[in-house]
PDB file of C-alpha atoms in Angstrom:
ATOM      1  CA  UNK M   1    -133.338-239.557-153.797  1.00  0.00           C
ATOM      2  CA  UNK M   2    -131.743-242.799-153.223  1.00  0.00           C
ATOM      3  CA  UNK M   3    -129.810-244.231-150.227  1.00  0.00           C
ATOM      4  CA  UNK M   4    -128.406-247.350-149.267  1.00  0.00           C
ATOM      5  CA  UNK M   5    -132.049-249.009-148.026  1.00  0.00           C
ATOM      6  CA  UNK M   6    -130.107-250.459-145.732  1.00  0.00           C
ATOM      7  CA  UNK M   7    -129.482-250.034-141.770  1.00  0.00           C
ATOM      8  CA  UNK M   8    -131.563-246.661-140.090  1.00  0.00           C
ATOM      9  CA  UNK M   9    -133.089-244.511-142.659  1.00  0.00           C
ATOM     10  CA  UNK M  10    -132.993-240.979-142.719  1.00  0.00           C
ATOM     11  CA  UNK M  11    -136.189-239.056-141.256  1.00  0.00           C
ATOM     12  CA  UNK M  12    -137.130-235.716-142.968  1.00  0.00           C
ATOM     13  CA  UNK M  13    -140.001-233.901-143.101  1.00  0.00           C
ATOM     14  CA  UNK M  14    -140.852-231.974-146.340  1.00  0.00           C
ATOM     15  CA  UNK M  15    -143.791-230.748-148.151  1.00  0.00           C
ATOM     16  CA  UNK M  16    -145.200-232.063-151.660  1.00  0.00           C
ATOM     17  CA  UNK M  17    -143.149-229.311-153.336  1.00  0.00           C
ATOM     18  CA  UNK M  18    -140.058-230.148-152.107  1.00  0.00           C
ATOM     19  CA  UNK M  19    -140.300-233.798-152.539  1.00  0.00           C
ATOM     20  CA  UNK M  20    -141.070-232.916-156.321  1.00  0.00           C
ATOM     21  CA  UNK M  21    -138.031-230.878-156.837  1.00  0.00           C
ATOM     22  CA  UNK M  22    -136.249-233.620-155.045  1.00  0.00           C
ATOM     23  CA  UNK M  23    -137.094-235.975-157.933  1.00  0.00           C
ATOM     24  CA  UNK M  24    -136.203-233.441-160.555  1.00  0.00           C
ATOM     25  CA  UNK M  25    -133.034-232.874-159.247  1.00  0.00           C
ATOM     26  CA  UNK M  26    -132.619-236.417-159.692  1.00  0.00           C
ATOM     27  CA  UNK M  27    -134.050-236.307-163.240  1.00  0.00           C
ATOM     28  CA  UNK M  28    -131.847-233.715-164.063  1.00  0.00           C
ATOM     29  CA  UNK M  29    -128.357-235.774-163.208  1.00  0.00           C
ATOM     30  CA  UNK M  30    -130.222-239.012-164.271  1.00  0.00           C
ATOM     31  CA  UNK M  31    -129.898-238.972-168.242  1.00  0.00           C
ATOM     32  CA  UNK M  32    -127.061-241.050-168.395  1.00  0.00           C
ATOM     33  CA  UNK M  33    -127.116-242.994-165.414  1.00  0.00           C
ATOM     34  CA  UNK M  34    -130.539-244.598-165.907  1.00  0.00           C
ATOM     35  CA  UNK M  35    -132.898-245.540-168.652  1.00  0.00           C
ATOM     36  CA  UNK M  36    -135.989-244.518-166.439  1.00  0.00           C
ATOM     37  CA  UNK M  37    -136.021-243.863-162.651  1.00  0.00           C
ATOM     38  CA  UNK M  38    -138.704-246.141-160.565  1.00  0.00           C
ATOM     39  CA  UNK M  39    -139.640-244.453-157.101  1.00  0.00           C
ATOM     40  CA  UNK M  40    -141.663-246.454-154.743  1.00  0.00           C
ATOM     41  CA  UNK M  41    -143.766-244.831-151.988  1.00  0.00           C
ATOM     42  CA  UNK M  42    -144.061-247.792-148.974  1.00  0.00           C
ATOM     43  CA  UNK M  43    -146.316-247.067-146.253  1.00  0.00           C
ATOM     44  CA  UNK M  44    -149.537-248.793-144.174  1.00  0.00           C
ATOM     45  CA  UNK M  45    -152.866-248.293-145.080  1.00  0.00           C
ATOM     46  CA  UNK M  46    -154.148-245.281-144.691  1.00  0.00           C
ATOM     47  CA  UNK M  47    -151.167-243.264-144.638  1.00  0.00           C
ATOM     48  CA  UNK M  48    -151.270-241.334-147.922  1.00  0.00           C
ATOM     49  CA  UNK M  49    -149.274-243.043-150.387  1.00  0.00           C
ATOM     50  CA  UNK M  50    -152.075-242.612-153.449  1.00  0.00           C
ATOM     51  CA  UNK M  51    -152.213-239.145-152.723  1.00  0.00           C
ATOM     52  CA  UNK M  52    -148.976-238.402-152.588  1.00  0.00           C
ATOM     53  CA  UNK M  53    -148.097-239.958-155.781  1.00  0.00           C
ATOM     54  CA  UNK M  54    -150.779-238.236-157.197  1.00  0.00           C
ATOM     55  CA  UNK M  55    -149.508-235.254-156.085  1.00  0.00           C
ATOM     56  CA  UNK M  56    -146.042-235.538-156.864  1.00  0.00           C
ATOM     57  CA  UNK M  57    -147.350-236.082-160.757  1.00  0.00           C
ATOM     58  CA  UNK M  58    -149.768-232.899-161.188  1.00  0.00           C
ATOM     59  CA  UNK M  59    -146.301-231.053-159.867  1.00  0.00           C
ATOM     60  CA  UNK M  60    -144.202-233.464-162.125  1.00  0.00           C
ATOM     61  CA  UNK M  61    -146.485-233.310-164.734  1.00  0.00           C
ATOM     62  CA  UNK M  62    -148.026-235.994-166.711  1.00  0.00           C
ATOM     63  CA  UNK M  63    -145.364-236.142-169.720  1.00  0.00           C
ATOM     64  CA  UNK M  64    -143.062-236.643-166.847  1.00  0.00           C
ATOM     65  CA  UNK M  65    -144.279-239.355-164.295  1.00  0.00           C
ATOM     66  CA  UNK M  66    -146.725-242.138-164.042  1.00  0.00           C
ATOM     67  CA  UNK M  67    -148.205-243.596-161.347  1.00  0.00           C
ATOM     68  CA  UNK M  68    -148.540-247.643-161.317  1.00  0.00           C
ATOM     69  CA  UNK M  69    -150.162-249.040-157.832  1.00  0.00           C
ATOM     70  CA  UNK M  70    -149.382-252.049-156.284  1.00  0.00           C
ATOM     71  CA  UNK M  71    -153.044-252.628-155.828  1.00  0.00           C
ATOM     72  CA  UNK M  72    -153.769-253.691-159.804  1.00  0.00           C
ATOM     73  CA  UNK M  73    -151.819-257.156-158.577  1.00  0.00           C
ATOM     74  CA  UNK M  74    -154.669-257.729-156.098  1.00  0.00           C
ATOM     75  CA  UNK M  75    -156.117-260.993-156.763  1.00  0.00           C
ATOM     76  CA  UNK M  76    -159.327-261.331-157.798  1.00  0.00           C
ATOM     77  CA  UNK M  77    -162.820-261.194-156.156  1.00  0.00           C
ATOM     78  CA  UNK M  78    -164.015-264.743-157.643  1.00  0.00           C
ATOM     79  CA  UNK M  79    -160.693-266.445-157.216  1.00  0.00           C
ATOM     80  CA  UNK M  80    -160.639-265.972-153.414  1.00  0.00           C
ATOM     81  CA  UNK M  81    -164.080-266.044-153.087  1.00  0.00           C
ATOM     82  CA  UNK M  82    -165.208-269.034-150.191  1.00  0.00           C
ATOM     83  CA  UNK M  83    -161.318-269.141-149.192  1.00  0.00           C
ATOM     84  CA  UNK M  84    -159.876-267.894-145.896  1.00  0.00           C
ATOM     85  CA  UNK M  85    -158.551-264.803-148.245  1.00  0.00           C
ATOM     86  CA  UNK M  86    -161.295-263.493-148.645  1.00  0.00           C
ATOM     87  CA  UNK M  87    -161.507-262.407-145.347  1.00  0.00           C
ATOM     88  CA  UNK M  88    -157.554-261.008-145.137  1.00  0.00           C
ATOM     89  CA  UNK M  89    -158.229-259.187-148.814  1.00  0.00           C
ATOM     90  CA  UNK M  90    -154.788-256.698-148.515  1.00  0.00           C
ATOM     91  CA  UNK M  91    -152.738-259.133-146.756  1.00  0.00           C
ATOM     92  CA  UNK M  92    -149.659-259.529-148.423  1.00  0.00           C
ATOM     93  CA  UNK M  93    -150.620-263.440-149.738  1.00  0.00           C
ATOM     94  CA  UNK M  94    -153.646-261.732-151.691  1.00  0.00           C
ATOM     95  CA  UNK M  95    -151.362-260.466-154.035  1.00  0.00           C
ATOM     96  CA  UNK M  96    -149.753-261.509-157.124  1.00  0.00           C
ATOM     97  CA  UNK M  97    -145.954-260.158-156.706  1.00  0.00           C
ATOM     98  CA  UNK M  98    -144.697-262.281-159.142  1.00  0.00           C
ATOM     99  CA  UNK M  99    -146.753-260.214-162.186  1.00  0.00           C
ATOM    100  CA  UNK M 100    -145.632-257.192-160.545  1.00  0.00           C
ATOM    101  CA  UNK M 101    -141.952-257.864-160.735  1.00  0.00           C
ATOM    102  CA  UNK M 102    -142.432-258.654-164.242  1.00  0.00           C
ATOM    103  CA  UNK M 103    -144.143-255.186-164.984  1.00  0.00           C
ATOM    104  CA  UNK M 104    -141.481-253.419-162.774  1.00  0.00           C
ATOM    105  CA  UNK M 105    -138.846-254.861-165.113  1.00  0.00           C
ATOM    106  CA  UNK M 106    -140.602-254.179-167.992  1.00  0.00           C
ATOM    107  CA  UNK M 107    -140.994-250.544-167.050  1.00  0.00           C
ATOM    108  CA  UNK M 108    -137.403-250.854-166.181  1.00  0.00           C
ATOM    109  CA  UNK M 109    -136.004-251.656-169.733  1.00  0.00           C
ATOM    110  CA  UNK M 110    -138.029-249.074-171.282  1.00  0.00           C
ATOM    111  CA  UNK M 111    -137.386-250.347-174.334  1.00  0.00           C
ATOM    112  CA  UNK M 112    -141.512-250.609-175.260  1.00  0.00           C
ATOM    113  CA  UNK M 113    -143.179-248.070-176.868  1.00  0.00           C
ATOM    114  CA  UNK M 114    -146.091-248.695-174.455  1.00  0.00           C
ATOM    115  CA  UNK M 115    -146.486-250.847-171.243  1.00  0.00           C
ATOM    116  CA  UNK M 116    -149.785-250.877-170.307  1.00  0.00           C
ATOM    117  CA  UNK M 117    -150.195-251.644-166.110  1.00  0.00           C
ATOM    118  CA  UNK M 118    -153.206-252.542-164.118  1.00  0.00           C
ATOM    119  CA  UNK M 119    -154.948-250.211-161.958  1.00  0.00           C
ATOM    120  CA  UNK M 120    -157.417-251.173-159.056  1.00  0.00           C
ATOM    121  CA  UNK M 121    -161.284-249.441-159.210  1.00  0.00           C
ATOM    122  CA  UNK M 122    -161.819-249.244-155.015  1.00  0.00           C
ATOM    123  CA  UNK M 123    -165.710-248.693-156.252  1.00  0.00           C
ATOM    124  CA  UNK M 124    -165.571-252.388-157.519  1.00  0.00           C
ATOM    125  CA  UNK M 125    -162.923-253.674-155.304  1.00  0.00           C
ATOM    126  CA  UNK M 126    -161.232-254.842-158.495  1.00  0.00           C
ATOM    127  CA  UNK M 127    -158.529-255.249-160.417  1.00  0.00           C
ATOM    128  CA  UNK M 128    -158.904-253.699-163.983  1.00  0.00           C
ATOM    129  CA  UNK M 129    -156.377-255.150-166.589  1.00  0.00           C
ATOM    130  CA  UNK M 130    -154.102-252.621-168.988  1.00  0.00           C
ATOM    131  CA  UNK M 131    -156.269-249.759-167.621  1.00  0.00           C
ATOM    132  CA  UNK M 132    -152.876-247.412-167.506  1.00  0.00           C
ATOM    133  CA  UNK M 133    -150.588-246.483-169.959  1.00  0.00           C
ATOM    134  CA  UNK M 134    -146.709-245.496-169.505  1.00  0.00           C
ATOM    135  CA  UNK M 135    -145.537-244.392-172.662  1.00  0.00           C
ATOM    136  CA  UNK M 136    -141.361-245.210-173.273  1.00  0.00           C
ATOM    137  CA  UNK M 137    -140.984-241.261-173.607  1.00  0.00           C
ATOM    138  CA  UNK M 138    -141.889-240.556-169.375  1.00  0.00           C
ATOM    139  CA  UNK M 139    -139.255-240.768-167.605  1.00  0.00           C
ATOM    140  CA  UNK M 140    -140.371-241.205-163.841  1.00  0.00           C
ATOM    141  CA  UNK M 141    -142.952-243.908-162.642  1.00  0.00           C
ATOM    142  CA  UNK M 142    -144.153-243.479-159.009  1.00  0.00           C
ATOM    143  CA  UNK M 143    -145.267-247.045-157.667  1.00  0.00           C
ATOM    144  CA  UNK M 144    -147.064-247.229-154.215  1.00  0.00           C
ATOM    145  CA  UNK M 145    -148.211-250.245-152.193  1.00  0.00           C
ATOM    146  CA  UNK M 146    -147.939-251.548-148.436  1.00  0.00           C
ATOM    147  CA  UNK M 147    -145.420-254.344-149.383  1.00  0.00           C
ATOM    148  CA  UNK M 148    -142.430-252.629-151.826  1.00  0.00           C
ATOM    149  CA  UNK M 149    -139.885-253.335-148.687  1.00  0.00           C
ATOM    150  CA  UNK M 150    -141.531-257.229-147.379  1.00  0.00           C
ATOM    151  CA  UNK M 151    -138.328-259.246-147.000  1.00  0.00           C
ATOM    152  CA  UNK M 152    -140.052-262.230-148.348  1.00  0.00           C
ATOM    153  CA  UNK M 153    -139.975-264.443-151.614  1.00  0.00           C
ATOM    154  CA  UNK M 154    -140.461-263.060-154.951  1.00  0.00           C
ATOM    155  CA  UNK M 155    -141.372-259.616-152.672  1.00  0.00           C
ATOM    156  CA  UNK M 156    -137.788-258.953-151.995  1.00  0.00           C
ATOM    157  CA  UNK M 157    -136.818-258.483-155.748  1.00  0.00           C
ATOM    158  CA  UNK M 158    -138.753-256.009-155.866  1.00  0.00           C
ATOM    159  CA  UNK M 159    -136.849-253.521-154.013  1.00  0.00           C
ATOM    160  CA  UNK M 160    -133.692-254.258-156.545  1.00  0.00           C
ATOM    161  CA  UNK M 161    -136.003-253.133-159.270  1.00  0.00           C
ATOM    162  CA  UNK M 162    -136.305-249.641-157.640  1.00  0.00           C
ATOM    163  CA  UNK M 163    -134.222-246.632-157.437  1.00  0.00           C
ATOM    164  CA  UNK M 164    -135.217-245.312-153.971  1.00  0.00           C
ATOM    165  CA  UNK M 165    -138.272-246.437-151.547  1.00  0.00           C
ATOM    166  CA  UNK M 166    -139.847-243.706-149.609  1.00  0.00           C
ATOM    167  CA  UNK M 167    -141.246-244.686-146.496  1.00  0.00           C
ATOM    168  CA  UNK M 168    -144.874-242.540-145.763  1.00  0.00           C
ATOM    169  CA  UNK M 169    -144.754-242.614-141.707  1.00  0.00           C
ATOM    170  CA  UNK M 170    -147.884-240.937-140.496  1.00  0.00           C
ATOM    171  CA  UNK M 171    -149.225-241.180-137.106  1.00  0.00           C
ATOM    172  CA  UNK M 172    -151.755-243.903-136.092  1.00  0.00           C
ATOM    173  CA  UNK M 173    -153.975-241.188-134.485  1.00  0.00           C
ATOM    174  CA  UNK M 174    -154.131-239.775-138.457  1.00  0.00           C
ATOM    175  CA  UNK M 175    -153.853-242.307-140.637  1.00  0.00           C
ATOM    176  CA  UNK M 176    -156.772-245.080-139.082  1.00  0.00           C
ATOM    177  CA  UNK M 177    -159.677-241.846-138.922  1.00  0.00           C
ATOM    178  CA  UNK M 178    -158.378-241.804-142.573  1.00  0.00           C
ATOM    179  CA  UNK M 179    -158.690-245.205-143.057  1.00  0.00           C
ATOM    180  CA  UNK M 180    -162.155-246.052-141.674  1.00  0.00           C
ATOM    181  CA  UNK M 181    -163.842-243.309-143.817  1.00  0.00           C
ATOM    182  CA  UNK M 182    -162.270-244.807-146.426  1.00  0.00           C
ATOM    183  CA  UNK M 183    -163.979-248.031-146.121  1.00  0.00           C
ATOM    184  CA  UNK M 184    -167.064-246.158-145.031  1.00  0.00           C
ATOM    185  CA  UNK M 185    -167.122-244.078-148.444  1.00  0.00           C
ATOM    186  CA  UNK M 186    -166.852-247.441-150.054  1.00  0.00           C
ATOM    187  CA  UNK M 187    -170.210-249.134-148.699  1.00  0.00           C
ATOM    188  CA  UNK M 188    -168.777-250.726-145.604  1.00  0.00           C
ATOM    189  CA  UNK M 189    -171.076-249.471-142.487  1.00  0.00           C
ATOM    190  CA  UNK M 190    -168.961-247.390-139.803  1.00  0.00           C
ATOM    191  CA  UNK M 191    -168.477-250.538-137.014  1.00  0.00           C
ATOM    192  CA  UNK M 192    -167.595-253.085-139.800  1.00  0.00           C
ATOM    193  CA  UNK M 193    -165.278-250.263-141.034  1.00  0.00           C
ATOM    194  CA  UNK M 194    -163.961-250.232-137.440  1.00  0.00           C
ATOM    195  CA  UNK M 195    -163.453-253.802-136.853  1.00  0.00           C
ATOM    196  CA  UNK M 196    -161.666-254.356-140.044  1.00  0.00           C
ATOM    197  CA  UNK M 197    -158.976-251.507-139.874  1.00  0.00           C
ATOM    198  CA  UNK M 198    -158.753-253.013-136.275  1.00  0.00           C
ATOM    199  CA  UNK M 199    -157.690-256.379-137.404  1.00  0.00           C
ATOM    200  CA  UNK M 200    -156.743-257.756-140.523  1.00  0.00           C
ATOM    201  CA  UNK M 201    -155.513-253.616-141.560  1.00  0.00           C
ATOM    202  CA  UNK M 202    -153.611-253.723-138.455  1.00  0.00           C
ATOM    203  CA  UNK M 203    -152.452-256.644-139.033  1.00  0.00           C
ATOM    204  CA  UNK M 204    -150.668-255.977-142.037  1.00  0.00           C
ATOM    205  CA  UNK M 205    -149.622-252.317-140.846  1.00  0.00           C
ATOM    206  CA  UNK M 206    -147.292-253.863-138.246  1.00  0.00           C
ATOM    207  CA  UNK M 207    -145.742-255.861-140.796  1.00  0.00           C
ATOM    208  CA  UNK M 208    -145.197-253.186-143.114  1.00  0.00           C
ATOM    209  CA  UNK M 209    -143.911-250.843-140.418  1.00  0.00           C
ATOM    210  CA  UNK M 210    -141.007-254.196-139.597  1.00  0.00           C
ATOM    211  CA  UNK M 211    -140.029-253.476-143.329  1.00  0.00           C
ATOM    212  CA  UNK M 212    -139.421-249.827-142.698  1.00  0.00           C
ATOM    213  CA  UNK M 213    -135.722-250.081-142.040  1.00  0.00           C
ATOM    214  CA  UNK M 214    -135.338-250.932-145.752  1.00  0.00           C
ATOM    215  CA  UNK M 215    -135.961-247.804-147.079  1.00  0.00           C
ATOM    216  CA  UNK M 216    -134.011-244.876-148.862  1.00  0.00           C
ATOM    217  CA  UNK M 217    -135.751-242.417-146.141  1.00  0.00           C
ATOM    218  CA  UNK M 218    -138.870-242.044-143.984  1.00  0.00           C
ATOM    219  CA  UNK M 219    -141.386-239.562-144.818  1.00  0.00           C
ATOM    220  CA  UNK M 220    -143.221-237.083-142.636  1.00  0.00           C
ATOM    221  CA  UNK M 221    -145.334-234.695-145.157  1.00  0.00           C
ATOM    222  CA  UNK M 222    -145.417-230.819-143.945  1.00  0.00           C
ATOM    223  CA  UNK M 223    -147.779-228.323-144.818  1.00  0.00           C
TER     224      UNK M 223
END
């Protein structure tokens, strides 16, 4: 599961199943080697990361992973309401890394009988406070967000904190149909849908896809 994250990744293709019995096989060698193993799934909007971890934990089963999103650190509505964020809302600098890191760590030490992690409600465009829990006794949480490999401050600890980053590379001519209906299914109309997965998604797709070179391996999901 891991690699160096360092360099050219490997490319493989696989299918949900096989990625799951990827992470048990590192479960099973694991027990000694780390107190809890942290995977993060990297990858631009729209290319499947949520539903891949979600996957990978109905397989893995819910006594055995957790999911924790990036997206609970999104900063809130009313603090970046009236600011030039508010228009950028999922650029990296609408994001509070530094609580994050802490969280990661915490999960890390595993030495709680409880950490409780924010989750983000797309219906309210919200963060929602200690809305998951991760009891001490699962061994494997998933954590998914565009910016797990940025190479910039307080960002690049991150990727110490984790055991392997997965890369989710999905083709444009996929992943932005996927990514407008999202927006449409939450109350934006189709053109504003458009515009915005045009520019300030895209613009924070291209950075994420200059961080790709920092992961453990790239993704392609099979059938």
């Amino acid at each position: 599961m891991t690699g160096t994250g360092a360099g050219s990744p490997p490319v493989i293709e696989a299918t949900v199943d096989e990625l799951a019995a990827r992470v048990r096989r590192v479960l099973a060698g694991s027990a000694t080697v780390a107190p809890r193993i942290l995977l993060g799934l990297c990858g631009a909007p729209g290319s499947g990361k949520s539903t891949l971890a979600a996957a990978l934990v109905e397989l893995l089963g819910a006594g055995t992973a957790a999911i924790v999103p990036m997206d609970g650190f999104h900063l809130a509505t009313d603090l970046i309401r009236g600011t030039p964020l508010a228009e950028r809302r999922g650029a990296i600098d609408t994001f509070d890394p530094g609580s994050y890191l802490s969280l990661l760590r915490r999960l890390r030490a595993r030495d709680e009988d409880v950490v409780y992690a924010p989750s983000f409600r797309r219906g309210l465009e919200e963060p929602i406070a200690a809305s998951i829990a991760v009891p001490r006794s699962v061994p494997v949480v998933i954590t998914e967000g565009n910016y797990l490999l940025a190479d910039a401050p307080v960002w690049r600890e991150l990727r110490g904190e984790l055991d392997a980053v997965w890369f989710v590379d999905v083709p444009d001519a996929v992943r932005l149909p996927r990514l407008i209906g999202r927006h449409v299914r939450f109350g934006r109309d189709k053109a504003d849908a458009a515009a915005f997965a045009a520019g300030s998604d895209q613009a924070n797709a291209d950075l994420i896809e200059r961080t790709r070179d920092r992961a453990d391996l790239i993704l392609r999901l099979t059938d």
